Amino acid sequence: MEEEKQVGLEDYIDIVWRRKWIILLSFVSVLASTTYFTFTRPPTYEAASILMVEAEEGMNLLDPRGSLFGPLAKPVEFFERIMESPSYRDQVALKVTERLRNPHGILLPMDEALDLVEHNLTLNTSKTSDFLEIKAHADSPLLCYLLAASGTEVLKDRSRGVDKEEAQSVLDFIEDQKIEAQQKLEAAEKKLQLFRERVGIVGNGEEGGALGKLIELEKELAGVQAQKELAQANLEAYDLRIAQVLPDKTAGGRETEGLSREIATLESIRANLVRQPGEHHVEVLSLDKKIAEKKKKLVESIVQDTDVRSSGMQVEIAQLQERRTAEELNIYVLESQERYYENLIEKFKAEHPSMLENAIELAQLTRARKVYENMYNILLEKGEEAKINASTGTGGVKVVEKAREPDEPVPAHSKRNLVLGAMVGLGLGLGIAFALEYMDNTIRTAEDLSRTLGLSVMGTIPDIQKLENMQRKRSGKKKRKGGGERDDPGLISRYETKDMVVESYRSLRTNLQFASVDKPLKSMLISSPGPMEGKTLTVANLGISFAEMDKRTIIVDADLRRPRQHKLFGVGKEPGLTDYLVGTASLEDVILPTEVDHLSLIPAGRGSPNTAEMLGSNRMSDLIRKLISEHDIVLFDSPPLVPVTDAALLASKMDGVLLVTKYASTHKDAVHHALEILEKVGAPTIGAILNDVEVVRRLGYYRYYYNNYYYYTYHEDEKKEETKA
């Protein structure tokens, strides 16, 4: 069963040390790229214009940004959309290319100018400030300045153009209203003139007395009615602006349609109630309140149904709704005043029943003329104001600080870039290292065998070749018994008795002796999950280690597919195990002595195509029993467990099986598979060893200090021997 390993600081240090080349490569690559970019890129210049978003004063009539509750400013999103438009980029690029023209032609092609505008010209905004910054950067101070200056000019021109378009629509609407008001005024004046001619009234006919008072009341009523019509025109303008701001799709919402029908119904009831004789002030006030509430819900519903993500658009809609509500209240007040004067006129007529019918008609005609005259004058005045605002407007933005041609480039921040490059390179390297470690499924530590795979760790064997190289560097020479140099790591009989390799196999021998106290292990199969994991050399050195204790030890090379024991001990391959099993040689003929005392070897013998049948035969079982009876330790070198079945046939006949795993090579899945094979055949597993461990890495505090102690002792002994000599 797998147990979760507690990862500590030493494990992280170990990962970093093992993956140091990946970390170093990533660090050097990123830092070198950053250094090259920092010191080879051309100098960059920056220029910027500072603009202030102005609140525009407008007209209370027909201008949705009127001054009823103060001026309105364009939202920041308005200017962002202008700068994102292709037409804006085209105009800026055209201005830049024209200003760079010289007698020999255009210095900057149009396509390059467009690319500069798209990537090198930006608008920096702040949600809490009314200031905008148009910033440009380029590798030329003149080009940088022209980008910023041209971008600012085009932005102002485009904003003014939008205002002019809006003002023109307002002027067109006013002209239509003026024509209608003028026609009504001319008709009213004509009726009044005809009446005077018919009754013979000279002048204005306002002689005073009762008739003069009636005419005065009619004038007041006419003034109120004129203001009411203007307020209704304002209301229509607000509705028009709200419809322009919101997308068309909001018009089809069910809730919106329902509220619109309810408002229309309430307004119809109110109109009928006002036309009825009698006092209906309380009922009208209640209806006005309901209508105002419904209209508020209508606007909220429209805003909710619409995908209005722009905060500036939301603010404008809210302000328009507030102004529309205020205009409705103004209409309500004017209607109250209108009813008041109408009641006074009716009361006056009731008090003067003998007044001539001509006088009453004269007052009515005078009032009508006054209404249309006031309406026409106001429209004429507002039209002139609209023309002035359209011609003198700033477009809602004012330049606070103009762009200037920079004198020096932007600081390169070389130190900061190098530090960031180093940090990024190191972080990337560490990330790759830990990612590779996470995906690594090979065995690297004794904990992988004990915790993850549930195996007893009998020992760890260092990488002999790397250990020899390290010893050579430390001592300046390579010393072995028997003298001479070897091209490949070999048997421990060729090493000094204090050598770390010898000590590691002695430790393995001791652990095996204590692995089964009640029943000592006499026959052991040494195998591995896969090939090339060091089992053959492990069998040979373990046999030598047991023989050094004067134990009668024999090694049987049962790896009939790839035999190597005879090469290690320098003996012949034939006769051997296969020769004995087929009956062509006796047991005495195949047991060969070695240069190590108390150690014998049975080589593999001649090749055979049916190795599995031979190893599983009864003659093989008899051989195992004879060898156990005549020797203290019998070690079998077998083929790998996973690829072939030879090892599994022998495993069940042994006192125990020792698995050899190779550091950073053997996969955990392969060990799992090997254990499953051994479990199926009922073979007792002693444990495992970790072979070819890198000595230079940290193998835990014990191994680390042991290594230092070993080298210290080894060199001190050498120095003493040299001193004596």
PDB file of N, CA and C in Angstrom, residues 540-576:
ATOM      1  N   ALA A 540      27.696 -11.093  -8.054  1.00  0.00           N
ATOM      2  CA  ALA A 540      29.124 -11.392  -7.936  1.00  0.00           C
ATOM      3  C   ALA A 540      29.717 -10.762  -6.685  1.00  0.00           C
ATOM      4  N   ASN A 541      29.465  -9.494  -6.456  1.00  0.00           N
ATOM      5  CA  ASN A 541      30.048  -8.811  -5.306  1.00  0.00           C
ATOM      6  C   ASN A 541      29.445  -9.286  -3.997  1.00  0.00           C
ATOM      7  N   LEU A 542      28.140  -9.630  -4.022  1.00  0.00           N
ATOM      8  CA  LEU A 542      27.529 -10.165  -2.811  1.00  0.00           C
ATOM      9  C   LEU A 542      28.139 -11.534  -2.475  1.00  0.00           C
ATOM     10  N   GLY A 543      28.425 -12.353  -3.516  1.00  0.00           N
ATOM     11  CA  GLY A 543      29.086 -13.637  -3.287  1.00  0.00           C
ATOM     12  C   GLY A 543      30.467 -13.451  -2.708  1.00  0.00           C
ATOM     13  N   ILE A 544      31.229 -12.498  -3.222  1.00  0.00           N
ATOM     14  CA  ILE A 544      32.562 -12.213  -2.689  1.00  0.00           C
ATOM     15  C   ILE A 544      32.460 -11.782  -1.230  1.00  0.00           C
ATOM     16  N   SER A 545      31.468 -10.926  -0.918  1.00  0.00           N
ATOM     17  CA  SER A 545      31.306 -10.432   0.438  1.00  0.00           C
ATOM     18  C   SER A 545      31.020 -11.574   1.413  1.00  0.00           C
ATOM     19  N   PHE A 546      30.176 -12.529   1.019  1.00  0.00           N
ATOM     20  CA  PHE A 546      29.908 -13.683   1.877  1.00  0.00           C
ATOM     21  C   PHE A 546      31.149 -14.567   2.001  1.00  0.00           C
ATOM     22  N   ALA A 547      31.906 -14.747   0.911  1.00  0.00           N
ATOM     23  CA  ALA A 547      33.093 -15.593   0.947  1.00  0.00           C
ATOM     24  C   ALA A 547      34.157 -15.030   1.872  1.00  0.00           C
ATOM     25  N   GLU A 548      34.221 -13.675   1.992  1.00  0.00           N
ATOM     26  CA  GLU A 548      35.188 -13.057   2.893  1.00  0.00           C
ATOM     27  C   GLU A 548      34.940 -13.429   4.347  1.00  0.00           C
ATOM     28  N   MET A 549      33.741 -13.898   4.655  1.00  0.00           N
ATOM     29  CA  MET A 549      33.422 -14.357   6.014  1.00  0.00           C
ATOM     30  C   MET A 549      33.692 -15.857   6.177  1.00  0.00           C
ATOM     31  N   ASP A 550      34.432 -16.431   5.219  1.00  0.00           N
ATOM     32  CA  ASP A 550      34.771 -17.864   5.234  1.00  0.00           C
ATOM     33  C   ASP A 550      33.548 -18.749   5.100  1.00  0.00           C
ATOM     34  N   LYS A 551      32.513 -18.208   4.456  1.00  0.00           N
ATOM     35  CA  LYS A 551      31.331 -19.004   4.181  1.00  0.00           C
ATOM     36  C   LYS A 551      31.501 -19.653   2.810  1.00  0.00           C
ATOM     37  N   ARG A 552      31.134 -20.942   2.750  1.00  0.00           N
ATOM     38  CA  ARG A 552      31.194 -21.638   1.471  1.00  0.00           C
ATOM     39  C   ARG A 552      30.091 -21.094   0.570  1.00  0.00           C
ATOM     40  N   THR A 553      30.496 -20.338  -0.397  1.00  0.00           N
ATOM     41  CA  THR A 553      29.549 -19.604  -1.247  1.00  0.00           C
ATOM     42  C   THR A 553      29.691 -20.077  -2.680  1.00  0.00           C
ATOM     43  N   ILE A 554      28.560 -20.249  -3.337  1.00  0.00           N
ATOM     44  CA  ILE A 554      28.569 -20.602  -4.754  1.00  0.00           C
ATOM     45  C   ILE A 554      27.591 -19.717  -5.507  1.00  0.00           C
ATOM     46  N   ILE A 555      27.981 -19.277  -6.673  1.00  0.00           N
ATOM     47  CA  ILE A 555      27.137 -18.454  -7.552  1.00  0.00           C
ATOM     48  C   ILE A 555      26.739 -19.296  -8.747  1.00  0.00           C
ATOM     49  N   VAL A 556      25.452 -19.326  -9.042  1.00  0.00           N
ATOM     50  CA  VAL A 556      24.933 -20.060 -10.187  1.00  0.00           C
ATOM     51  C   VAL A 556      24.442 -19.050 -11.219  1.00  0.00           C
ATOM     52  N   ASP A 557      25.050 -19.056 -12.376  1.00  0.00           N
ATOM     53  CA  ASP A 557      24.634 -18.137 -13.450  1.00  0.00           C
ATOM     54  C   ASP A 557      23.445 -18.760 -14.184  1.00  0.00           C
ATOM     55  N   ALA A 558      22.228 -18.435 -13.684  1.00  0.00           N
ATOM     56  CA  ALA A 558      21.008 -18.980 -14.284  1.00  0.00           C
ATOM     57  C   ALA A 558      20.419 -18.053 -15.333  1.00  0.00           C
ATOM     58  N   ASP A 559      21.120 -17.002 -15.650  1.00  0.00           N
ATOM     59  CA  ASP A 559      20.679 -16.122 -16.737  1.00  0.00           C
ATOM     60  C   ASP A 559      21.195 -16.723 -18.043  1.00  0.00           C
ATOM     61  N   LEU A 560      20.466 -17.733 -18.511  1.00  0.00           N
ATOM     62  CA  LEU A 560      20.904 -18.475 -19.687  1.00  0.00           C
ATOM     63  C   LEU A 560      20.750 -17.694 -20.980  1.00  0.00           C
ATOM     64  N   ARG A 561      20.039 -16.596 -20.934  1.00  0.00           N
ATOM     65  CA  ARG A 561      19.835 -15.803 -22.144  1.00  0.00           C
ATOM     66  C   ARG A 561      20.976 -14.807 -22.364  1.00  0.00           C
ATOM     67  N   ARG A 562      21.466 -14.212 -21.267  1.00  0.00           N
ATOM     68  CA  ARG A 562      22.581 -13.255 -21.383  1.00  0.00           C
ATOM     69  C   ARG A 562      23.571 -13.504 -20.230  1.00  0.00           C
ATOM     70  N   PRO A 563      24.294 -14.583 -20.249  1.00  0.00           N
ATOM     71  CA  PRO A 563      25.217 -14.905 -19.143  1.00  0.00           C
ATOM     72  C   PRO A 563      26.434 -13.975 -19.141  1.00  0.00           C
ATOM     73  N   ARG A 564      26.854 -13.591 -17.906  1.00  0.00           N
ATOM     74  CA  ARG A 564      28.010 -12.694 -17.789  1.00  0.00           C
ATOM     75  C   ARG A 564      28.926 -13.038 -16.618  1.00  0.00           C
ATOM     76  N   GLN A 565      28.507 -13.943 -15.749  1.00  0.00           N
ATOM     77  CA  GLN A 565      29.316 -14.222 -14.568  1.00  0.00           C
ATOM     78  C   GLN A 565      30.691 -14.754 -14.936  1.00  0.00           C
ATOM     79  N   HIS A 566      30.779 -15.572 -15.955  1.00  0.00           N
ATOM     80  CA  HIS A 566      32.075 -16.139 -16.332  1.00  0.00           C
ATOM     81  C   HIS A 566      33.046 -15.053 -16.787  1.00  0.00           C
ATOM     82  N   LYS A 567      32.521 -13.952 -17.380  1.00  0.00           N
ATOM     83  CA  LYS A 567      33.395 -12.857 -17.791  1.00  0.00           C
ATOM     84  C   LYS A 567      33.921 -12.083 -16.593  1.00  0.00           C
ATOM     85  N   LEU A 568      33.080 -11.912 -15.583  1.00  0.00           N
ATOM     86  CA  LEU A 568      33.506 -11.164 -14.408  1.00  0.00           C
ATOM     87  C   LEU A 568      34.631 -11.887 -13.661  1.00  0.00           C
ATOM     88  N   PHE A 569      34.531 -13.200 -13.585  1.00  0.00           N
ATOM     89  CA  PHE A 569      35.527 -13.961 -12.809  1.00  0.00           C
ATOM     90  C   PHE A 569      36.629 -14.547 -13.682  1.00  0.00           C
ATOM     91  N   GLY A 570      36.548 -14.304 -14.981  1.00  0.00           N
ATOM     92  CA  GLY A 570      37.622 -14.737 -15.869  1.00  0.00           C
ATOM     93  C   GLY A 570      37.725 -16.235 -16.021  1.00  0.00           C
ATOM     94  N   VAL A 571      36.603 -16.935 -16.080  1.00  0.00           N
ATOM     95  CA  VAL A 571      36.588 -18.380 -16.275  1.00  0.00           C
ATOM     96  C   VAL A 571      35.865 -18.699 -17.577  1.00  0.00           C
ATOM     97  N   GLY A 572      35.893 -19.970 -17.974  1.00  0.00           N
ATOM     98  CA  GLY A 572      35.224 -20.364 -19.188  1.00  0.00           C
ATOM     99  C   GLY A 572      33.726 -20.506 -19.018  1.00  0.00           C
ATOM    100  N   LYS A 573      33.018 -20.338 -20.112  1.00  0.00           N
ATOM    101  CA  LYS A 573      31.551 -20.444 -20.086  1.00  0.00           C
ATOM    102  C   LYS A 573      31.097 -21.902 -20.067  1.00  0.00           C
ATOM    103  N   GLU A 574      31.871 -22.800 -20.624  1.00  0.00           N
ATOM    104  CA  GLU A 574      31.513 -24.207 -20.715  1.00  0.00           C
ATOM    105  C   GLU A 574      32.623 -25.058 -20.071  1.00  0.00           C
ATOM    106  N   PRO A 575      32.235 -26.182 -19.477  1.00  0.00           N
ATOM    107  CA  PRO A 575      30.854 -26.643 -19.238  1.00  0.00           C
ATOM    108  C   PRO A 575      30.197 -25.823 -18.152  1.00  0.00           C
ATOM    109  N   GLY A 576      28.870 -25.823 -18.161  1.00  0.00           N
ATOM    110  CA  GLY A 576      28.143 -25.020 -17.216  1.00  0.00           C
ATOM    111  C   GLY A 576      26.803 -25.617 -16.861  1.00  0.00           C
TER     112      GLY A 576
END
